[in-house]
Coordinates of C-alpha atoms and ligand atoms in Angstrom, one line a residue:
M1 CA -16.0 -13.0 -23.8
K2 CA -15.7 -14.3 -20.6
R3 CA -16.8 -12.6 -17.3
L4 CA -14.9 -12.3 -13.8
S5 CA -16.7 -10.4 -10.9
G6 CA -14.4 -9.4 -7.6
I7 CA -14.1 -6.5 -5.6
P8 CA -13.3 -3.1 -7.2
A9 CA -10.1 -1.5 -5.7
S10 CA -8.9 1.1 -7.2
S11 CA -11.8 3.4 -10.5
G12 CA -11.4 3.4 -13.6
I13 CA -11.4 1.0 -16.4
S14 CA -8.9 0.3 -19.5
A15 CA -7.9 -2.5 -21.7
G16 CA -4.7 -4.3 -22.5
I17 CA -3.0 -7.5 -22.8
A18 CA -3.2 -10.5 -19.6
C19 CA 0.1 -10.6 -18.3
L20 CA 0.7 -14.2 -15.6
Y21 CA 2.3 -12.3 -12.9
Q22 CA 3.6 -15.6 -9.5
S23 CA 4.5 -12.8 -7.3
K24 CA 8.0 -13.0 -5.1
S25 CA 5.2 -13.3 -1.8
V26 CA 2.9 -16.5 -3.0
P27 CA 5.3 -18.5 -5.1
E28 CA 2.2 -21.4 -6.2
I29 CA 4.8 -24.3 -8.0
S30 CA 3.6 -27.4 -8.5
R31 CA 5.7 -30.7 -7.0
L32 CA 5.4 -33.1 -10.6
H33 CA 6.6 -36.9 -10.9
I34 CA 9.6 -37.1 -13.2
P35 CA 9.8 -40.6 -15.0
E36 CA 13.9 -41.8 -14.3
S37 CA 14.7 -41.4 -18.4
Q38 CA 13.3 -37.9 -18.3
C39 CA 14.9 -36.3 -15.6
E40 CA 18.2 -36.1 -17.3
C41 CA 15.8 -33.3 -19.0
E42 CA 14.5 -31.8 -16.0
E43 CA 18.2 -31.1 -15.2
L44 CA 19.2 -29.8 -18.6
R45 CA 16.1 -27.3 -18.6
F46 CA 17.4 -26.0 -15.0
T47 CA 20.9 -25.9 -16.9
A48 CA 19.6 -23.6 -19.4
A49 CA 17.4 -21.5 -17.1
V50 CA 19.9 -20.9 -15.2
S51 CA 22.1 -18.6 -18.3
E52 CA 19.6 -17.3 -19.5
A53 CA 19.0 -16.2 -15.7
S54 CA 22.8 -15.7 -16.1
R55 CA 22.8 -13.9 -19.0
E56 CA 19.7 -11.4 -17.4
I57 CA 21.8 -10.9 -14.4
Q58 CA 25.1 -9.1 -16.8
A59 CA 23.5 -7.1 -18.0
L60 CA 21.2 -5.6 -15.4
C61 CA 25.0 -5.4 -14.3
E62 CA 26.5 -3.6 -17.5
Q63 CA 23.8 -1.3 -18.0
S64 CA 23.4 -0.3 -14.0
D65 CA 24.3 3.6 -13.0
P66 CA 27.7 3.6 -12.1
S67 CA 27.6 6.0 -9.6
A68 CA 24.6 3.5 -7.6
G69 CA 27.4 1.7 -6.8
D70 CA 25.5 -0.9 -4.9
S71 CA 22.7 -1.9 -7.2
T72 CA 25.5 -3.4 -9.4
A73 CA 27.4 -5.1 -5.8
I74 CA 24.5 -6.8 -5.2
F75 CA 23.9 -8.0 -9.1
Q76 CA 27.1 -8.9 -8.7
A77 CA 26.4 -11.5 -5.2
H78 CA 23.8 -12.5 -8.0
L79 CA 25.8 -13.8 -9.6
M80 CA 27.8 -15.6 -7.7
M81 CA 25.1 -17.0 -6.2
I82 CA 23.8 -18.5 -9.3
E83 CA 27.0 -20.0 -10.7
D84 CA 27.8 -21.4 -7.4
P85 CA 28.8 -25.5 -8.3
E86 CA 27.2 -26.3 -4.7
F87 CA 23.8 -25.1 -5.2
H88 CA 23.4 -26.9 -9.1
R89 CA 25.1 -30.4 -7.4
Q90 CA 22.4 -30.2 -4.8
I91 CA 20.0 -29.2 -7.6
R92 CA 20.8 -31.8 -9.2
N93 CA 21.3 -34.8 -7.0
H94 CA 17.0 -33.5 -5.7
I95 CA 16.1 -33.9 -9.5
H96 CA 17.9 -37.5 -9.0
R97 CA 16.3 -38.2 -5.6
E98 CA 13.1 -36.9 -5.9
H99 CA 12.4 -37.7 -9.0
A100 CA 10.7 -34.1 -8.7
N101 CA 10.7 -31.1 -12.3
A102 CA 13.5 -28.4 -12.1
E103 CA 11.1 -26.1 -10.8
W104 CA 9.9 -28.3 -7.4
A105 CA 13.8 -29.0 -7.1
L106 CA 15.3 -25.0 -7.3
W107 CA 12.5 -24.4 -5.0
E108 CA 13.1 -26.9 -2.9
C109 CA 16.5 -26.7 -2.6
S110 CA 16.6 -22.9 -2.8
A111 CA 13.8 -22.6 0.6
E112 CA 15.8 -24.9 2.3
L113 CA 19.1 -22.5 1.8
A114 CA 17.0 -19.3 2.7
H115 CA 16.5 -21.0 5.7
K116 CA 19.4 -21.3 6.8
L117 CA 20.8 -17.8 6.1
E118 CA 17.6 -16.5 7.7
I119 CA 17.5 -17.9 11.5
S120 CA 21.4 -17.6 11.5
P121 CA 22.3 -14.8 14.4
E122 CA 24.1 -12.7 11.2
P123 CA 22.6 -9.9 10.3
Y124 CA 24.3 -9.9 7.4
L125 CA 23.8 -13.2 6.6
R126 CA 20.2 -13.0 6.6
E127 CA 20.1 -10.2 4.5
R128 CA 21.3 -13.1 1.8
A129 CA 17.9 -14.7 2.3
A130 CA 16.3 -12.4 0.2
D131 CA 18.9 -12.5 -2.2
I132 CA 18.1 -15.9 -2.6
N133 CA 15.1 -15.7 -3.0
D134 CA 15.9 -12.9 -5.7
V135 CA 18.2 -15.4 -8.0
T136 CA 15.7 -18.2 -7.2
H137 CA 12.5 -16.7 -8.9
R138 CA 14.6 -15.3 -11.5
I139 CA 15.1 -18.8 -12.4
L140 CA 11.7 -19.8 -11.9
N141 CA 10.5 -17.2 -14.6
C142 CA 12.9 -18.5 -17.0
L143 CA 12.1 -21.4 -16.4
S144 CA 8.3 -21.4 -17.1
P145 CA 7.0 -19.1 -19.7
A146 CA 3.8 -18.9 -17.1
Y147 CA 5.1 -16.5 -16.0
A148 CA 6.8 -13.2 -16.8
A149 CA 8.9 -11.4 -14.6
P150 CA 7.6 -7.9 -13.6
E151 CA 10.9 -5.6 -15.1
H152 CA 10.4 -6.5 -18.2
L153 CA 6.3 -5.1 -19.0
E154 CA 5.0 -4.7 -22.1
E155 CA 2.9 -2.2 -23.2
N156 CA -0.4 -1.7 -21.8
T157 CA 0.2 -4.9 -19.4
I158 CA -3.1 -6.2 -17.4
L159 CA -1.3 -7.6 -14.9
I160 CA -2.4 -11.3 -13.6
V161 CA -1.1 -12.1 -10.1
H162 CA -2.0 -13.9 -7.1
D163 CA -1.6 -11.2 -4.8
L164 CA 1.5 -8.3 -5.2
L165 CA 3.5 -6.4 -3.0
P166 CA 3.6 -2.8 -2.7
S167 CA 6.9 -3.1 -3.4
E168 CA 5.9 -4.9 -5.8
L169 CA 4.0 -2.7 -8.1
L170 CA 6.3 -0.4 -7.0
A171 CA 8.9 -2.1 -8.7
L172 CA 6.6 -2.1 -11.8
D173 CA 7.5 -0.2 -14.4
R174 CA 4.0 2.1 -14.9
T175 CA 3.8 3.5 -18.1
K176 CA 3.3 0.0 -19.7
L177 CA 0.5 -0.7 -16.6
K178 CA -3.2 0.0 -17.6
G179 CA -4.4 -2.5 -15.1
I180 CA -4.1 -5.2 -11.8
V181 CA -5.9 -8.3 -11.6
S182 CA -5.4 -10.3 -7.8
D183 CA -7.1 -13.1 -7.1
A184 CA -5.9 -12.6 -3.2
G185 CA -6.2 -9.0 -2.0
G186 CA -8.8 -6.9 -0.2
A187 CA -10.1 -3.5 -1.5
T188 CA -8.8 -1.5 1.6
S189 CA -4.9 -3.7 1.5
H190 CA -2.0 -1.3 0.7
T191 CA -1.5 -2.7 -3.0
A192 CA -5.1 -1.4 -4.7
I193 CA -4.1 2.1 -2.3
L194 CA -1.4 2.6 -4.6
A195 CA -2.8 1.7 -7.2
S196 CA -5.4 3.7 -6.9
A197 CA -2.7 6.6 -5.8
F198 CA -1.2 5.8 -9.4
G199 CA -4.5 5.9 -10.7
I200 CA -4.3 2.2 -11.7
P201 CA -7.6 0.3 -12.3
A202 CA -7.7 -2.6 -10.3
V203 CA -10.2 -5.0 -9.6
V204 CA -9.3 -8.0 -6.6
G205 CA -10.3 -10.8 -4.6
L206 CA -11.5 -12.7 -8.0
H207 CA -9.9 -15.9 -6.8
T208 CA -9.4 -17.8 -10.1
A209 CA -8.4 -14.7 -12.9
M210 CA -5.0 -16.8 -13.0
Q211 CA -6.5 -20.4 -13.8
E212 CA -8.8 -18.8 -16.4
I213 CA -7.3 -15.7 -17.9
N214 CA -4.2 -17.0 -20.4
S215 CA -0.5 -14.5 -20.8
G216 CA -1.1 -12.6 -24.0
E217 CA -5.1 -13.0 -24.1
L218 CA -7.0 -9.5 -24.7
V219 CA -8.6 -8.0 -20.9
V220 CA -10.4 -4.9 -19.3
V221 CA -10.1 -4.2 -16.4
D222 CA -13.4 -2.2 -14.9
G223 CA -11.9 -0.6 -12.1
D224 CA -15.5 0.9 -10.7
S225 CA -17.5 -2.6 -10.6
G226 CA -15.1 -5.0 -10.1
Q227 CA -15.9 -5.9 -13.6
V228 CA -13.2 -8.4 -15.6
I229 CA -13.7 -9.1 -19.1
V230 CA -11.9 -11.8 -21.1
G231 CA -11.8 -11.8 -24.7
A232 CA -12.0 -10.4 -28.2
D233 CA -15.2 -8.8 -28.8
A234 CA -14.6 -7.1 -25.3
F235 CA -13.1 -4.2 -26.3
D236 CA -15.7 -2.9 -28.4
H237 CA -18.0 -3.1 -26.2
Y238 CA -16.1 -1.6 -23.8
R239 CA -14.3 1.3 -25.8
T240 CA -18.1 3.1 -25.6
S241 CA -18.2 2.8 -22.0
I242 CA -14.7 4.0 -21.5
L243 CA -15.4 7.2 -23.6
K244 CA -19.0 7.9 -21.8
R245 CA -17.9 7.4 -18.1
H246 CA -14.7 9.5 -19.0
K247 CA -17.0 12.6 -19.8
E248 CA -18.2 13.7 -16.5
D249 CA -17.4 16.5 -15.9
W250 CA -16.6 17.8 -12.1
E251 CA -14.4 20.5 -13.3
S252 CA -17.3 23.2 -12.2
L253 CA -16.6 21.6 -8.9
R254 CA -13.6 23.0 -8.3
D255 CA -13.2 26.1 -6.1
L256 CA -16.7 24.9 -4.7
P257 CA -16.4 24.7 -1.1
A258 CA -17.8 21.5 0.5
Q259 CA -20.8 22.9 2.8
T260 CA -24.2 21.7 3.1
L261 CA -27.0 23.1 1.3
D262 CA -27.3 25.3 5.1
G263 CA -23.6 26.6 5.1
H264 CA -22.0 23.3 7.4
R265 CA -19.0 23.7 5.9
V266 CA -16.1 20.6 6.2
L267 CA -13.3 20.2 4.0
L268 CA -11.7 17.9 1.2
K269 CA -8.7 16.7 1.8
A270 CA -5.9 13.6 -0.8
N271 CA -4.6 10.7 -0.2
I272 CA -0.6 11.1 -1.7
G273 CA 2.1 8.2 -1.3
N274 CA 4.3 9.9 -3.1
P275 CA 5.3 12.9 -4.4
A276 CA 5.3 13.1 -7.9
E277 CA 1.1 12.9 -7.0
A278 CA 1.1 16.2 -5.2
E279 CA 0.3 18.6 -8.1
H280 CA -2.2 16.4 -9.1
V281 CA -4.2 16.9 -6.3
L282 CA -5.2 20.5 -6.8
Q283 CA -7.5 20.0 -10.0
Y284 CA -9.9 17.5 -8.8
G285 CA -10.7 20.7 -6.0
A286 CA -8.1 18.8 -2.8
E287 CA -7.3 21.4 0.0
G288 CA -4.8 20.3 1.3
V289 CA -2.6 16.8 1.8
G290 CA -4.5 14.9 4.7
L291 CA -2.7 11.9 4.7
F292 CA 0.7 11.9 3.1
R293 CA 1.7 7.8 3.7
S294 CA 5.4 8.4 3.9
E295 CA 6.6 4.8 4.1
F296 CA 6.0 4.5 1.2
L297 CA 9.3 7.4 0.5
F298 CA 11.7 4.5 1.8
L299 CA 10.1 1.3 0.4
R300 CA 10.3 2.4 -4.0
T301 CA 14.3 2.2 -2.5
E302 CA 16.6 0.0 -1.7
H303 CA 18.8 2.7 -0.4
R304 CA 18.3 4.3 3.9
L305 CA 17.1 8.4 3.3
T306 CA 18.8 10.9 4.4
E307 CA 17.9 13.8 6.1
E308 CA 18.6 16.0 3.3
D309 CA 16.3 13.6 0.5
Q310 CA 13.1 13.0 2.6
Y311 CA 13.7 17.1 3.4
R312 CA 13.7 17.4 -1.0
D313 CA 10.6 15.2 -0.9
Y314 CA 8.6 16.6 1.3
R315 CA 9.3 19.8 0.3
Q316 CA 8.3 19.5 -2.7
V317 CA 4.5 17.8 -1.9
I318 CA 5.0 21.1 0.3
D319 CA 5.5 23.9 -1.7
A320 CA 3.0 21.5 -4.8
L321 CA 0.1 22.5 -2.5
G322 CA 0.8 26.6 -1.8
E323 CA -1.0 28.0 0.9
R324 CA -3.0 25.1 1.5
P325 CA -2.1 22.3 4.7
V326 CA -0.6 19.1 4.0
T327 CA -0.3 16.2 7.0
I328 CA 2.7 13.7 6.6
R329 CA 2.5 10.7 8.4
T330 CA 5.6 9.7 9.7
I331 CA 6.6 5.0 8.7
D332 CA 4.3 3.1 9.2
C333 CA 5.4 0.4 8.1
G334 CA 4.5 -3.5 8.7
G335 CA 2.0 -5.4 7.7
D336 CA 2.3 -6.3 3.9
K337 CA 4.3 -3.0 3.7
I338 CA 8.0 -4.2 4.8
L339 CA 11.2 -2.1 4.8
H340 CA 13.8 -4.9 4.6
S341 CA 16.2 -2.3 6.1
I342 CA 14.9 -2.6 9.3
Q343 CA 12.7 -5.4 9.9
L344 CA 14.9 -8.4 9.7
D345 CA 13.3 -11.0 10.9
D346 CA 10.0 -12.5 9.7
E347 CA 7.3 -12.2 12.1
K348 CA 4.7 -15.0 12.9
N349 CA 1.6 -11.7 13.7
P350 CA 3.1 -9.2 11.7
L351 CA 0.1 -6.9 11.9
L352 CA 0.1 -7.3 15.6
G353 CA 3.4 -6.3 15.8
W354 CA 6.4 -4.6 15.3
R355 CA 5.3 -1.7 12.9
A356 CA 4.4 1.9 12.3
I357 CA 5.4 3.9 16.1
R358 CA 6.2 0.6 17.5
I359 CA 8.9 0.8 15.0
M360 CA 10.5 4.1 15.5
L361 CA 9.9 4.4 19.2
A362 CA 13.3 2.0 18.9
R363 CA 14.5 2.6 16.5
P364 CA 15.4 7.2 17.2
D365 CA 17.8 7.4 14.7
F366 CA 15.7 6.9 12.2
F367 CA 13.1 8.2 13.0
K368 CA 14.5 11.6 14.6
T369 CA 15.8 11.9 11.3
Q370 CA 12.2 11.3 10.0
I371 CA 10.6 14.0 12.0
R372 CA 14.2 16.9 11.7
A373 CA 12.9 16.1 7.2
I374 CA 10.0 17.2 8.1
L375 CA 10.2 20.4 10.6
R376 CA 12.8 22.2 8.4
A377 CA 10.6 21.7 5.0
A378 CA 8.0 22.5 7.4
A379 CA 9.4 26.1 8.2
G380 CA 7.2 28.6 7.5
K381 CA 4.2 27.0 6.2
T382 CA 1.1 24.9 7.6
V383 CA 2.5 21.7 7.7
E384 CA 1.4 17.8 9.9
I385 CA 3.0 15.9 11.4
L386 CA 0.3 12.4 12.5
F387 CA 1.9 9.5 14.4
P388 CA -0.4 6.3 12.7
L389 CA -0.9 2.8 14.5
I390 CA -1.2 5.0 17.7
S391 CA -2.0 1.9 21.1
G392 CA -1.8 4.7 24.1
V393 CA -1.1 8.0 25.4
E394 CA 2.2 6.6 26.5
E395 CA 3.1 6.1 23.1
L396 CA 2.2 9.4 22.6
I397 CA 4.2 11.6 24.7
Q398 CA 6.8 9.4 23.7
A399 CA 7.3 9.7 20.3
R400 CA 6.3 13.9 21.5
E401 CA 9.3 13.7 23.5
F402 CA 11.2 12.7 20.5
V403 CA 10.1 16.1 18.3
E404 CA 10.8 18.1 20.8
E405 CA 14.7 16.6 19.6
A406 CA 14.5 17.1 17.0
K407 CA 14.0 20.4 17.3
Q408 CA 16.5 20.8 19.4
E409 CA 18.4 19.3 17.4
C410 CA 17.8 21.9 15.2
R411 CA 18.1 24.6 16.7
E412 CA 21.9 23.5 17.6
K413 CA 22.6 23.8 13.9
K414 CA 20.6 27.1 13.1
L415 CA 18.6 25.5 11.0
P416 CA 15.5 26.9 10.1
F417 CA 12.4 25.0 11.0
A418 CA 8.4 25.4 12.0
E419 CA 8.3 25.3 15.5
N420 CA 5.1 25.4 16.3
I421 CA 4.2 22.5 14.3
S422 CA 0.7 20.3 15.1
I423 CA 0.8 16.4 16.1
G424 CA -2.1 14.4 15.4
S425 CA -2.7 10.8 16.3
M426 CA -4.2 8.3 13.8
I427 CA -7.0 6.8 15.7
E428 CA -6.5 2.9 14.1
V429 CA -6.5 0.0 17.3
P430 CA -9.6 -0.1 19.1
A431 CA -7.8 1.3 22.2
A432 CA -7.3 4.6 21.1
A433 CA -10.2 4.9 19.5
V434 CA -12.2 3.8 23.1
T435 CA -9.6 6.3 25.1
A436 CA -9.4 9.2 22.4
D437 CA -10.8 11.6 25.3
I438 CA -7.5 11.0 26.8
L439 CA -5.0 11.3 22.9
A440 CA -6.8 14.0 22.6
E441 CA -5.5 15.7 25.4
Y442 CA -1.9 15.6 24.2
S443 CA -2.7 15.7 20.4
D444 CA -4.0 19.0 18.5
F445 CA -5.8 16.5 16.2
L446 CA -7.1 13.6 15.3
S447 CA -6.7 11.0 12.5
I448 CA -9.4 8.3 11.8
G449 CA -7.3 5.2 9.6
T450 CA -11.2 3.0 9.4
N451 CA -8.7 1.0 7.3
D452 CA -6.9 -0.2 10.0
L453 CA -9.5 0.4 12.8
V454 CA -12.2 -1.7 10.7
Q455 CA -8.8 -4.7 10.5
Y456 CA -9.0 -4.5 14.4
T457 CA -11.6 -3.7 16.1
L458 CA -13.2 -6.3 14.1
A459 CA -10.3 -8.6 13.5
V460 CA -10.5 -9.3 9.7
D461 CA -6.8 -9.0 8.1
R462 CA -7.4 -6.2 5.1
N463 CA -5.4 -8.6 3.0
N464 CA -6.8 -11.6 3.2
E465 CA -10.0 -12.6 0.4
K466 CA -11.4 -15.1 2.4
V467 CA -12.8 -13.4 5.7
N468 CA -13.3 -10.1 3.3
Y469 CA -16.6 -10.4 3.3
L470 CA -16.0 -9.7 7.5
A471 CA -14.4 -6.4 6.3
Q472 CA -17.2 -4.2 7.2
P473 CA -17.3 -0.2 7.5
F474 CA -21.3 0.0 8.6
H475 CA -20.9 -2.6 11.7
P476 CA -22.5 -0.5 14.4
A477 CA -19.1 -1.3 16.1
I478 CA -17.3 1.3 13.8
I479 CA -20.3 3.6 13.8
R480 CA -19.8 3.5 17.4
L481 CA -16.2 3.9 18.2
I482 CA -15.9 6.9 14.8
K483 CA -18.6 9.0 17.6
R484 CA -16.8 9.0 20.1
T485 CA -13.6 9.4 18.7
I486 CA -15.5 12.7 17.1
D487 CA -16.9 12.9 20.1
A488 CA -13.8 13.2 22.8
A489 CA -11.1 15.8 20.2
H490 CA -14.7 17.7 20.2
H491 CA -15.0 18.0 24.0
A492 CA -10.8 18.9 23.9
G493 CA -11.5 21.6 21.5
I494 CA -9.9 19.6 18.6
K495 CA -10.8 19.1 15.4
V496 CA -11.0 15.3 13.3
T497 CA -10.4 13.6 10.0
L498 CA -11.1 10.6 8.5
C499 CA -8.6 9.7 5.7
G500 CA -9.4 5.5 5.6
E501 CA -11.1 4.3 2.1
L502 CA -14.8 5.2 3.7
A503 CA -13.6 8.9 3.3
G504 CA -14.4 8.4 0.1
N505 CA -16.9 6.2 -0.4
P506 CA -20.1 8.1 -1.7
S507 CA -22.6 5.9 1.0
A508 CA -20.5 7.0 4.2
A509 CA -20.9 11.0 3.0
K510 CA -23.6 12.2 4.9
L511 CA -23.5 9.6 7.5
L512 CA -20.0 11.4 8.6
I513 CA -20.9 14.4 8.2
G514 CA -24.3 13.4 10.3
L515 CA -21.0 12.2 12.7
D516 CA -20.1 15.8 12.7
L517 CA -16.9 15.1 11.3
D518 CA -14.5 17.7 10.5
V519 CA -12.0 17.1 7.2
F520 CA -11.9 14.2 4.9
S521 CA -9.0 13.0 3.8
M522 CA -9.2 10.4 0.3
R523 CA -8.4 9.4 -3.1
A524 CA -8.5 12.8 -5.3
Q525 CA -9.8 11.2 -7.8
S526 CA -13.1 11.0 -5.6
I527 CA -13.0 14.5 -3.4
P528 CA -16.2 15.7 -7.0
T529 CA -18.0 13.0 -5.9
I530 CA -18.4 12.9 -1.8
K531 CA -18.1 17.3 -2.8
Q532 CA -21.6 17.4 -4.7
I533 CA -23.0 15.2 -2.4
I534 CA -22.5 17.4 0.9
R535 CA -23.3 20.2 -1.7
Q536 CA -26.5 19.1 -2.1
T537 CA -27.1 17.5 1.9
T538 CA -28.3 19.5 4.7
L539 CA -26.7 19.2 8.3
E540 CA -29.8 18.6 10.2
E541 CA -30.8 15.6 7.3
C542 CA -27.0 14.1 7.7
H543 CA -28.0 14.5 11.6
H544 CA -31.5 13.3 11.1
L545 CA -29.5 9.9 9.6
A546 CA -26.2 9.3 12.2
K547 CA -29.2 9.2 15.3
Q548 CA -31.0 6.6 12.7
V549 CA -27.5 4.9 12.3
L550 CA -26.1 4.8 16.1
S551 CA -29.6 3.5 16.5
S552 CA -29.6 0.5 14.7
T553 CA -28.2 -2.6 15.3
T554 CA -26.8 -4.9 12.4
I555 CA -25.0 -4.2 9.4
Q556 CA -27.6 -4.3 7.0
Q557 CA -29.4 -1.8 8.8
V558 CA -27.1 0.4 8.6
I559 CA -26.4 -0.4 4.6
A560 CA -30.1 -0.6 4.1
L561 CA -30.1 3.4 5.7
V562 CA -27.4 4.7 4.5
E563 CA -28.4 3.5 0.6
A564 CA -31.7 5.0 1.3
G565 CA -29.7 8.6 3.0
A566 CA -26.7 8.7 -0.2
G567 CA -28.2 10.8 -2.3
K568 CA -25.9 9.8 -5.2
P569 CA -25.8 12.2 -7.8
Ligands
LIG1 C1 -6.3 3.3 7.7 O1 -5.4 2.7 8.0 O2 -7.9 4.1 7.5 C2 -5.0 4.1 7.3 C3 -4.8 5.4 6.5 O3 -4.0 3.6 6.8 P1 -3.5 2.9 5.8 O4 -4.9 2.3 5.3 O5 -2.2 3.6 5.7 O6 -2.6 1.6 7.0
LIG2 MG1 -4.0 3.1 9.0

């Protein structure tokens, strides 16, 4: 029995069969030196892999829904690429000239071709680079049996990856996916957040899982402790703990208020990423949806969503929540959430680049379509709009103007809509936290996104496991920025939500109450635990803890204080 330790990223425990998958984001192709006498064999391997890949694409063409004409066209274009004689010639030449293995020759030639397309001034040609990558990965999967194609997951798969893009996770058959183990990534990466939204246990940041686990091995993923157990005996050992842990009875807490012993009431809401999740959040006692990450609607499809498509999705969430409030965040793409229909160019620094509100302000067509859909779905309901990655008040003012224009467009079309919708700003950039008093003047509420606030304040990429140890929400700088934001908002008479992962962290619950936070928004499964902590403490005790934390100078001191005072049930 082998035991590996990583970062717990999505809670729960599951067991299944390992499937090594080479994510499209990080290809790891080895360069082998092939003696002259064996170059012909490599050529034959390549030709066989191309034939197999062609058959797969052909089958996809035949299976694709005729009403979804685009997907058939995409597969037909892939077939043309894969059968292109010039492409084959280049790869054969590369194998012989460089004495290279077929995988390497394919990778090199495709990368060159994709690069030429990527720098083309023609958007159509630039988009074709993604098709080249797709076709290349399909052939690579045929060449190298170690890499299973994710579309063909077996029952009870535990996916072992270096890294996984959110769009790849969305494309997987989640009925068969039982767990995710990744060498890269951090607990607040979007893939971790999505895995958790889908209730798929995940452990990330393991560094060596791809080397230590083989496809077909039995694996247990413990997303609470960060342990990954490999080997046949792992099962018995863990079957017992699964049963024990899942017996926790949180149902009795569901209808009780999130209120301290001395009567201080806060709200506990859920974060969701897709409309279907909304139906499940109430069973955990969610008092609303505090963050609907709307971009996941767009990442799930290659097609551009119409106003009507979006209206239906928002309505589904709003209806599922009944009278409870719903906060819809406008599209927050960029960084690790690439929306290919808008973002055509690769950026050197995507996390500091064209993302979130910046894209929406530059693309009013896209932005106003979404806002109209929200405004219409919100008619007669309690819905809020939230703008991501606000870094200055100018952006907020401009975004609000678009909301007014969208309202006017609804009026002209005589469509019912929410005239008095509340508008909030996310506080995710240090500049926003420092100027929270200014933003508060133009906002109906503020929502602190600690995942990004940590990333940008501490200069640490939230998806990079090498610097993950620095991503510390208990850093005194973060605590001070949170307090500053809350005080500024209260001074302006508005409320503050915290919707980063910190909201669901049991160690932070008392501290956040003591910092005077109004609303916690988290993955729904964490709500019972946080509620229990809140119900067993007093506001006075929490204020005392917050005071001590605010005068601490190191992360260690803060952690020691919150752990001592966390009062975990
Ligand atoms: C955050 O940054 O804390 C947040 C809630 O937004 P996201 O995790 O989607 O970037
Ligand atoms: Mg964010």
